[in-house]
Amino acid sequence: MVMDASAKLLKVVPEIYTIWNFRREALAPVFEAGGEPAQKASDTELSLTQACLVENPKSYSTWHHRKWVVLKGMCNLDAELRLVSNALDADERNFHAWNYRQFVVRLMKRPLQEELLYSEDKVAQNFSNYSAWHYRSILLHRLHCAADTTGAEHAGISAQLQGLHVGTGAYASSIPSAAPSDNSTSTNVPSASPAPPPREADASTIHGANASSTHEADASSSTERSQGGALSGGGGPESSGLPSTTGEFLGSATQQVPVPVEVLDEEYDMVHQAFATDSRDQSPWMYYRWLVGNSLAHLEQAKGTEAEVQARTILEAVLARETQRMRVDHLAADPNAKWPLLTLARLREAQGRLGLCAGEGNDTSAAAAAEANSIYERLICLDPLRAGFYKDALEGKAFVVVSALGSGTV
């Protein structure tokens, strides 16, 4: 009787986490006993949470409870993947759904290549879908750089599933045990980053001085630090990979293993297609700066080794190619486009500071720095709301070439 009453109330107001906690406490013995009653309880809770998500697709407490049920190992994970795919079709920026998708994908051990294709489809449907771009950055790093991070990944899952009793279901063994704490309302699910991600609500900070309120705190929970602030966003020395004065490297631990050069080249081509569609949309520019951060991290990784000369040559070619693309492909049609201008300034500033201008004829580091400063001066007039940021950039205070590509800084 009480369970029925609580279910009716949750369908009206699904955010009452106290009632969800009550249901978990009441159902824990049922799941522990197993058998047909446990299966019936699992089906009932899945049906209830689905009804509540129809009422409020962004209910923290509901998504949390559904994960608790799924971890009992009595549901069809293919059905869960279909459910979350439908949720993302309805709202492509629902960060709860993106998080839940990662959670399900990990449980069912879905191939990362299939998820990469899914992210590409979502990007193709809407180049403005920042969540899809960010998910792509997570997948690329896991696919190409995180082969030996299983232990850290499991530790991250364990830390983030506090309050989700694992149980003894069919696939429970694939998730490390976490101490049960049914009073928790944490909605963090396993992130596709090798280390535990920051809070979901911090996502908007990645846009720096150029942020708008277009995107809510979305993009698979680890947005802020895994996208980082390379080239087109604001930031200070605490987030900068190469501060302007000392050259000290302050990037994240995962920058030690950046995405391979050949993969980055393909991604550059993809993101330029998005720029050509609408250069005013900031979502692909956020992804672009992550790509450039990876390119720059290759040089940092090679410093002091025999590979440094080759790394400098490759990065020099990348920066020269990208500056040319900004000029020819994007600024030729609209010389005052803010994002291409700001990105060109960042690219030229990187060339000048890193001494990678030899490939452009008579170009010098001084000429690159001078062009970057002239662009910042133009942007003060073109984008007066952010004049303070551009003035700081002129003084070298906002230089952000490489920031955290992963989920923590060192």
Short mmCIF file of C-alpha atoms in Angstrom, two decimals:
data_model
loop_
_atom_site.label_atom_id
_atom_site.label_comp_id
_atom_site.label_asym_id
_atom_site.label_seq_id
_atom_site.Cartn_x
_atom_site.Cartn_y
_atom_site.Cartn_z
CA MET A 1 0.00 0.00 0.00
CA VAL A 2 2.77 2.42 0.97
CA MET A 3 4.79 1.47 -2.11
CA ASP A 4 1.80 2.17 -4.34
CA ALA A 5 1.24 5.55 -2.70
CA SER A 6 4.90 6.49 -3.04
CA ALA A 7 4.84 5.52 -6.73
CA LYS A 8 1.81 7.74 -7.36
CA LEU A 9 3.49 10.68 -5.67
CA LEU A 10 6.74 10.20 -7.59
CA LYS A 11 4.90 10.22 -10.90
CA VAL A 12 3.68 13.70 -10.00
CA VAL A 13 6.88 15.00 -8.39
CA PRO A 14 9.80 12.71 -9.31
CA GLU A 15 12.43 14.90 -7.60
CA ILE A 16 11.50 13.86 -4.05
CA TYR A 17 14.66 11.86 -3.38
CA THR A 18 13.52 10.93 0.13
CA ILE A 19 10.81 8.75 -1.38
CA TRP A 20 13.29 7.12 -3.76
CA ASN A 21 15.52 6.40 -0.76
CA PHE A 22 12.55 4.83 1.02
CA ARG A 23 11.86 2.58 -1.96
CA ARG A 24 15.49 1.47 -2.10
CA GLU A 25 15.49 0.60 1.58
CA ALA A 26 12.23 -1.30 1.20
CA LEU A 27 13.39 -3.21 -1.88
CA ALA A 28 16.92 -4.04 -0.75
CA PRO A 29 15.86 -7.29 1.04
CA VAL A 30 13.83 -8.32 -2.00
CA PHE A 31 16.79 -7.97 -4.32
CA GLU A 32 19.07 -9.72 -1.85
CA ALA A 33 16.69 -12.69 -1.75
CA GLY A 34 16.64 -12.89 -5.56
CA GLY A 35 14.30 -15.05 -7.59
CA GLU A 36 10.99 -14.09 -9.16
CA PRO A 37 10.09 -11.41 -6.57
CA ALA A 38 13.39 -9.63 -7.29
CA GLN A 39 12.76 -9.76 -11.04
CA LYS A 40 9.27 -8.37 -10.53
CA ALA A 41 10.65 -5.58 -8.35
CA SER A 42 13.23 -4.73 -11.01
CA ASP A 43 10.58 -4.56 -13.74
CA THR A 44 8.34 -2.43 -11.53
CA GLU A 45 11.08 0.07 -10.71
CA LEU A 46 12.17 0.34 -14.33
CA SER A 47 8.58 1.01 -15.36
CA LEU A 48 8.18 3.60 -12.61
CA THR A 49 11.38 5.46 -13.42
CA GLN A 50 10.50 5.50 -17.11
CA ALA A 51 7.14 7.07 -16.30
CA CYS A 52 8.85 9.63 -14.07
CA LEU A 53 11.38 10.48 -16.78
CA VAL A 54 8.52 11.23 -19.14
CA GLU A 55 7.33 13.72 -16.55
CA ASN A 56 10.82 15.14 -15.95
CA PRO A 57 13.59 13.91 -18.28
CA LYS A 58 16.20 15.74 -16.20
CA SER A 59 15.33 14.42 -12.79
CA TYR A 60 18.55 13.70 -10.92
CA SER A 61 16.86 11.42 -8.40
CA THR A 62 15.07 9.37 -11.05
CA TRP A 63 18.16 8.69 -13.13
CA HIS A 64 20.04 7.80 -9.95
CA HIS A 65 17.37 5.31 -8.90
CA ARG A 66 17.28 3.72 -12.34
CA LYS A 67 21.02 3.12 -12.20
CA TRP A 68 20.60 1.51 -8.81
CA VAL A 69 18.03 -0.87 -10.29
CA VAL A 70 20.04 -1.62 -13.42
CA LEU A 71 23.06 -2.58 -11.34
CA LYS A 72 21.04 -5.41 -9.85
CA GLY A 73 21.63 -7.18 -13.14
CA MET A 74 18.03 -8.13 -13.91
CA CYS A 75 17.28 -5.93 -16.90
CA ASN A 76 17.98 -5.97 -20.62
CA LEU A 77 20.84 -3.59 -21.35
CA ASP A 78 19.91 -3.39 -25.03
CA ALA A 79 16.55 -2.04 -23.94
CA GLU A 80 18.33 0.50 -21.73
CA LEU A 81 20.42 1.63 -24.67
CA ARG A 82 17.30 2.07 -26.78
CA LEU A 83 15.64 4.05 -24.00
CA VAL A 84 18.53 6.47 -23.64
CA SER A 85 18.86 6.80 -27.42
CA ASN A 86 15.20 7.84 -27.54
CA ALA A 87 15.84 10.30 -24.73
CA LEU A 88 18.69 11.86 -26.70
CA ASP A 89 16.55 12.02 -29.83
CA ALA A 90 14.02 14.00 -27.82
CA ASP A 91 16.64 16.27 -26.22
CA GLU A 92 20.12 15.99 -27.64
CA ARG A 93 21.63 18.10 -24.83
CA ASN A 94 20.15 16.22 -21.90
CA PHE A 95 23.37 15.64 -19.95
CA HIS A 96 21.63 13.13 -17.67
CA ALA A 97 20.91 11.00 -20.71
CA TRP A 98 24.48 11.34 -22.01
CA ASN A 99 25.81 10.27 -18.63
CA TYR A 100 23.40 7.35 -18.49
CA ARG A 101 24.45 6.29 -21.97
CA GLN A 102 28.07 6.06 -20.85
CA PHE A 103 26.93 4.08 -17.84
CA VAL A 104 25.02 1.55 -19.99
CA VAL A 105 27.72 1.37 -22.66
CA ARG A 106 30.28 0.40 -20.07
CA LEU A 107 28.06 -2.22 -18.49
CA MET A 108 27.32 -3.89 -21.81
CA LYS A 109 30.92 -3.44 -23.02
CA ARG A 110 29.73 -1.91 -26.26
CA PRO A 111 32.59 -1.37 -28.76
CA LEU A 112 33.91 2.18 -28.67
CA GLN A 113 33.94 2.35 -32.47
CA GLU A 114 30.16 1.92 -32.50
CA GLU A 115 29.80 4.75 -30.02
CA LEU A 116 32.14 6.89 -32.11
CA LEU A 117 29.84 6.35 -35.09
CA TYR A 118 26.87 7.27 -32.89
CA SER A 119 28.54 10.52 -31.86
CA GLU A 120 29.30 11.28 -35.50
CA ASP A 121 25.64 10.76 -36.40
CA LYS A 122 24.55 13.10 -33.61
CA VAL A 123 27.03 15.74 -34.75
CA ALA A 124 25.85 15.41 -38.35
CA GLN A 125 22.26 15.91 -37.22
CA ASN A 126 23.19 19.15 -35.48
CA PHE A 127 26.65 20.72 -35.53
CA SER A 128 25.57 22.76 -32.51
CA ASN A 129 25.24 19.67 -30.33
CA TYR A 130 28.07 20.36 -27.92
CA SER A 131 27.34 17.20 -25.94
CA ALA A 132 28.00 15.04 -28.99
CA TRP A 133 31.27 16.85 -29.72
CA HIS A 134 32.40 16.37 -26.16
CA TYR A 135 31.39 12.71 -26.09
CA ARG A 136 33.50 12.29 -29.20
CA SER A 137 36.54 13.72 -27.41
CA ILE A 138 36.02 11.23 -24.59
CA LEU A 139 35.68 8.29 -26.97
CA LEU A 140 38.75 9.21 -29.00
CA HIS A 141 40.90 9.36 -25.93
CA ARG A 142 39.58 6.06 -24.59
CA LEU A 143 39.95 4.42 -27.98
CA HIS A 144 43.47 5.57 -28.75
CA CYS A 145 45.09 6.55 -25.46
CA ALA A 146 43.60 4.66 -22.56
CA ALA A 147 44.34 1.00 -23.27
CA ASP A 148 46.17 0.56 -19.99
CA THR A 149 43.85 2.52 -17.72
CA THR A 150 41.44 -0.24 -16.73
CA GLY A 151 42.45 -0.09 -13.10
CA ALA A 152 42.04 3.67 -12.87
CA GLU A 153 38.80 3.47 -14.79
CA HIS A 154 37.36 0.93 -12.37
CA ALA A 155 38.52 3.03 -9.45
CA GLY A 156 36.69 5.99 -10.96
CA ILE A 157 33.52 3.95 -11.38
CA SER A 158 33.75 2.72 -7.81
CA ALA A 159 34.20 6.24 -6.46
CA GLN A 160 31.31 7.59 -8.52
CA LEU A 161 28.84 4.84 -7.73
CA GLN A 162 28.74 5.47 -4.02
CA GLY A 163 25.16 4.90 -3.01
CA LEU A 164 24.45 2.46 -5.85
CA HIS A 165 24.47 -1.01 -4.30
CA VAL A 166 25.98 -3.33 -6.90
CA GLY A 167 24.29 -6.53 -5.88
CA THR A 168 24.90 -9.90 -7.50
CA GLY A 169 23.29 -9.55 -10.89
CA ALA A 170 24.33 -11.12 -14.16
CA TYR A 171 26.76 -8.34 -15.03
CA ALA A 172 27.51 -7.03 -11.54
CA SER A 173 30.97 -8.58 -11.62
CA SER A 174 32.02 -6.13 -14.32
CA ILE A 175 31.61 -3.26 -11.86
CA PRO A 176 33.77 -2.99 -8.76
CA SER A 177 31.95 -3.03 -5.45
CA ALA A 178 31.01 0.27 -3.86
CA ALA A 179 29.94 0.72 -0.29
CA PRO A 180 26.15 1.01 -0.24
CA SER A 181 24.74 4.31 0.92
CA ASP A 182 21.13 4.54 -0.11
CA ASN A 183 20.81 8.06 1.20
CA SER A 184 23.13 9.35 -1.48
CA THR A 185 21.68 11.35 -4.36
CA SER A 186 24.82 11.41 -6.47
CA THR A 187 24.09 11.24 -10.18
CA ASN A 188 27.63 10.77 -11.38
CA VAL A 189 27.91 7.77 -13.66
CA PRO A 190 31.07 6.21 -15.05
CA SER A 191 32.70 8.76 -17.31
CA ALA A 192 34.51 7.74 -20.46
CA SER A 193 37.55 9.59 -19.19
CA PRO A 194 40.17 7.41 -17.49
CA ALA A 195 39.95 9.46 -14.28
CA PRO A 196 36.92 10.62 -12.27
CA PRO A 197 35.33 13.67 -13.92
CA PRO A 198 34.41 16.95 -12.24
CA ARG A 199 30.87 17.91 -11.37
CA GLU A 200 28.36 18.22 -14.17
CA ALA A 201 27.40 21.72 -13.11
CA ASP A 202 30.92 22.95 -13.89
CA ALA A 203 30.50 22.35 -17.60
CA SER A 204 29.75 25.94 -18.55
CA THR A 205 33.09 27.19 -17.24
CA ILE A 206 34.99 25.77 -20.17
CA HIS A 207 33.81 28.55 -22.43
CA GLY A 208 35.91 31.13 -20.60
CA ALA A 209 35.43 34.75 -21.47
CA ASN A 210 33.61 33.86 -24.66
CA ALA A 211 30.88 31.80 -23.07
CA SER A 212 27.24 32.25 -23.78
CA SER A 213 24.30 30.80 -21.91
CA THR A 214 23.34 28.67 -24.88
CA HIS A 215 24.57 25.41 -23.41
CA GLU A 216 23.51 24.14 -20.03
CA ALA A 217 25.84 22.16 -17.85
CA ASP A 218 25.86 19.23 -20.22
CA ALA A 219 28.18 17.07 -22.24
CA SER A 220 28.74 13.87 -20.36
CA SER A 221 29.61 15.29 -16.96
CA SER A 222 33.31 15.82 -17.51
CA THR A 223 33.13 18.76 -19.85
CA GLU A 224 35.08 21.44 -18.09
CA ARG A 225 38.39 19.77 -17.64
CA SER A 226 38.40 17.26 -20.45
CA GLN A 227 37.68 19.84 -23.11
CA GLY A 228 40.13 22.22 -21.59
CA GLY A 229 40.78 25.75 -22.73
CA ALA A 230 43.15 25.71 -25.65
CA LEU A 231 43.02 28.53 -28.26
CA SER A 232 39.55 29.94 -28.40
CA GLY A 233 38.52 30.34 -24.79
CA GLY A 234 39.58 32.37 -21.81
CA GLY A 235 41.56 31.25 -18.84
CA GLY A 236 44.42 32.13 -16.59
CA PRO A 237 47.76 30.59 -15.65
CA GLU A 238 46.08 28.02 -13.45
CA SER A 239 44.48 26.44 -16.51
CA SER A 240 47.18 27.19 -19.04
CA GLY A 241 49.39 24.47 -20.39
CA LEU A 242 52.15 26.89 -21.37
CA PRO A 243 52.02 30.09 -19.31
CA SER A 244 53.53 33.05 -21.10
CA THR A 245 56.32 33.82 -18.67
CA THR A 246 57.95 30.59 -17.55
CA GLY A 247 56.85 28.07 -20.15
CA GLU A 248 56.03 25.68 -17.31
CA PHE A 249 53.76 22.83 -18.38
CA LEU A 250 50.59 22.72 -16.28
CA GLY A 251 48.44 20.39 -18.33
CA SER A 252 46.70 17.27 -17.07
CA ALA A 253 48.16 13.84 -16.60
CA THR A 254 46.32 12.50 -19.64
CA GLN A 255 48.13 14.96 -21.90
CA GLN A 256 51.05 12.59 -21.60
CA VAL A 257 49.11 10.40 -24.06
CA PRO A 258 47.45 12.70 -26.63
CA VAL A 259 45.32 11.42 -29.49
CA PRO A 260 47.47 10.21 -32.43
CA VAL A 261 48.35 12.76 -35.10
CA GLU A 262 46.65 10.89 -37.95
CA VAL A 263 43.41 10.69 -35.97
CA LEU A 264 43.58 14.40 -35.16
CA ASP A 265 43.98 15.23 -38.85
CA GLU A 266 40.72 13.45 -39.64
CA GLU A 267 38.97 15.27 -36.81
CA TYR A 268 40.28 18.64 -38.03
CA ASP A 269 38.67 17.95 -41.40
CA MET A 270 35.40 17.03 -39.73
CA VAL A 271 35.21 20.11 -37.54
CA HIS A 272 36.01 22.45 -40.44
CA GLN A 273 32.87 21.16 -42.13
CA ALA A 274 30.94 22.38 -39.11
CA PHE A 275 32.63 25.78 -39.32
CA ALA A 276 31.59 26.04 -42.95
CA THR A 277 27.97 25.41 -41.96
CA ASP A 278 27.84 28.13 -39.30
CA SER A 279 31.04 29.76 -38.06
CA ARG A 280 29.09 31.60 -35.35
CA ASP A 281 28.21 28.44 -33.44
CA GLN A 282 30.64 27.98 -30.58
CA SER A 283 30.18 24.22 -30.08
CA PRO A 284 32.58 23.05 -32.82
CA TRP A 285 35.07 25.75 -31.78
CA MET A 286 35.19 24.24 -28.30
CA TYR A 287 35.98 20.88 -29.89
CA TYR A 288 38.57 22.50 -32.15
CA ARG A 289 40.53 23.88 -29.24
CA TRP A 290 40.61 20.38 -27.73
CA LEU A 291 42.09 19.11 -30.99
CA VAL A 292 44.75 21.82 -30.98
CA GLY A 293 45.51 21.04 -27.36
CA ASN A 294 46.21 17.45 -28.37
CA SER A 295 48.45 18.60 -31.21
CA LEU A 296 50.44 20.81 -28.87
CA ALA A 297 50.64 18.07 -26.26
CA HIS A 298 52.56 15.90 -28.73
CA LEU A 299 55.38 18.45 -28.64
CA GLU A 300 55.33 18.66 -24.87
CA GLN A 301 55.44 14.88 -24.65
CA ALA A 302 58.48 14.74 -26.93
CA LYS A 303 60.50 17.45 -25.18
CA GLY A 304 63.97 16.33 -24.25
CA THR A 305 63.77 13.18 -26.38
CA GLU A 306 65.01 12.21 -29.82
CA ALA A 307 61.48 12.65 -31.11
CA GLU A 308 61.35 16.36 -30.29
CA VAL A 309 62.62 17.54 -33.68
CA GLN A 310 60.05 15.48 -35.54
CA ALA A 311 57.31 16.60 -33.17
CA ARG A 312 58.19 20.24 -33.76
CA THR A 313 58.14 19.69 -37.52
CA ILE A 314 54.72 18.04 -37.37
CA LEU A 315 53.26 20.72 -35.09
CA GLU A 316 54.73 23.47 -37.25
CA ALA A 317 52.93 21.99 -40.27
CA VAL A 318 49.66 21.67 -38.33
CA LEU A 319 49.74 25.27 -37.13
CA ALA A 320 50.65 26.56 -40.60
CA ARG A 321 47.84 24.54 -42.18
CA GLU A 322 45.28 25.68 -39.63
CA THR A 323 46.21 29.36 -39.86
CA GLN A 324 45.85 29.12 -43.63
CA ARG A 325 42.47 27.45 -43.26
CA MET A 326 41.27 30.20 -40.96
CA ARG A 327 42.27 32.86 -43.44
CA VAL A 328 41.10 31.21 -46.65
CA ASP A 329 38.16 29.04 -45.63
CA HIS A 330 36.53 31.18 -42.96
CA LEU A 331 37.78 34.78 -42.87
CA ALA A 332 37.85 35.37 -46.61
CA ALA A 333 34.05 35.38 -46.72
CA ASP A 334 33.58 37.23 -43.43
CA PRO A 335 36.71 39.10 -42.25
CA ASN A 336 35.01 40.12 -39.00
CA ALA A 337 33.82 36.67 -37.89
CA LYS A 338 34.66 36.52 -34.18
CA TRP A 339 35.46 32.85 -33.69
CA PRO A 340 37.77 32.48 -36.72
CA LEU A 341 39.50 35.73 -35.76
CA LEU A 342 40.03 34.69 -32.17
CA THR A 343 41.25 31.26 -33.21
CA LEU A 344 43.65 32.77 -35.75
CA ALA A 345 45.02 35.03 -33.02
CA ARG A 346 45.55 32.01 -30.78
CA LEU A 347 47.22 30.03 -33.54
CA ARG A 348 49.54 32.92 -34.40
CA GLU A 349 50.31 33.47 -30.74
CA ALA A 350 51.21 29.79 -30.39
CA GLN A 351 53.44 29.98 -33.47
CA GLY A 352 55.22 33.00 -32.10
CA ARG A 353 55.69 31.73 -28.57
CA LEU A 354 56.81 28.28 -29.66
CA GLY A 355 59.04 29.55 -32.47
CA LEU A 356 57.22 27.58 -35.16
CA CYS A 357 57.04 30.15 -37.96
CA ALA A 358 59.88 28.95 -40.18
CA GLY A 359 57.52 27.21 -42.57
CA GLU A 360 55.84 30.46 -43.66
CA GLY A 361 58.48 32.15 -45.81
CA ASN A 362 59.74 35.33 -44.15
CA ASP A 363 57.40 34.91 -41.22
CA THR A 364 59.00 35.33 -37.79
CA SER A 365 57.94 34.87 -34.21
CA ALA A 366 57.77 38.65 -33.83
CA ALA A 367 55.52 38.95 -36.87
CA ALA A 368 53.23 36.22 -35.54
CA ALA A 369 52.96 37.93 -32.15
CA ALA A 370 52.30 41.28 -33.80
CA GLU A 371 49.49 39.83 -35.92
CA ALA A 372 47.94 38.18 -32.88
CA ASN A 373 47.97 41.51 -31.02
CA SER A 374 46.46 43.34 -33.96
CA ILE A 375 43.61 40.81 -34.03
CA TYR A 376 42.98 41.26 -30.31
CA GLU A 377 42.75 45.01 -30.90
CA ARG A 378 40.20 44.42 -33.66
CA LEU A 379 38.21 42.12 -31.41
CA ILE A 380 37.98 44.82 -28.73
CA CYS A 381 35.94 46.84 -31.22
CA LEU A 382 34.07 43.91 -32.76
CA ASP A 383 33.17 42.28 -29.45
CA PRO A 384 33.03 45.10 -26.86
CA LEU A 385 31.27 42.96 -24.23
CA ARG A 386 34.51 41.01 -23.85
CA ALA A 387 36.90 43.92 -24.28
CA GLY A 388 38.51 43.22 -20.91
CA PHE A 389 39.41 39.70 -21.99
CA TYR A 390 41.04 40.91 -25.20
CA LYS A 391 42.96 43.60 -23.30
CA ASP A 392 44.28 40.90 -20.98
CA ALA A 393 45.22 38.87 -24.04
CA LEU A 394 47.21 41.84 -25.37
CA GLU A 395 49.15 41.85 -22.11
CA GLY A 396 49.76 38.11 -22.28
CA LYS A 397 47.52 37.34 -19.32
CA ALA A 398 44.96 35.22 -21.16
CA PHE A 399 47.29 32.99 -23.13
CA VAL A 400 45.82 29.50 -23.14
CA VAL A 401 47.45 27.06 -25.51
CA VAL A 402 47.13 23.77 -23.69
CA SER A 403 44.80 23.10 -20.80
CA ALA A 404 43.47 19.97 -19.17
CA LEU A 405 42.65 17.38 -21.79
CA GLY A 406 41.72 14.93 -19.10
CA SER A 407 39.94 15.36 -15.81
CA GLY A 408 42.57 16.71 -13.48
CA THR A 409 45.48 19.10 -13.49
CA VAL A 410 48.92 18.57 -12.09
#
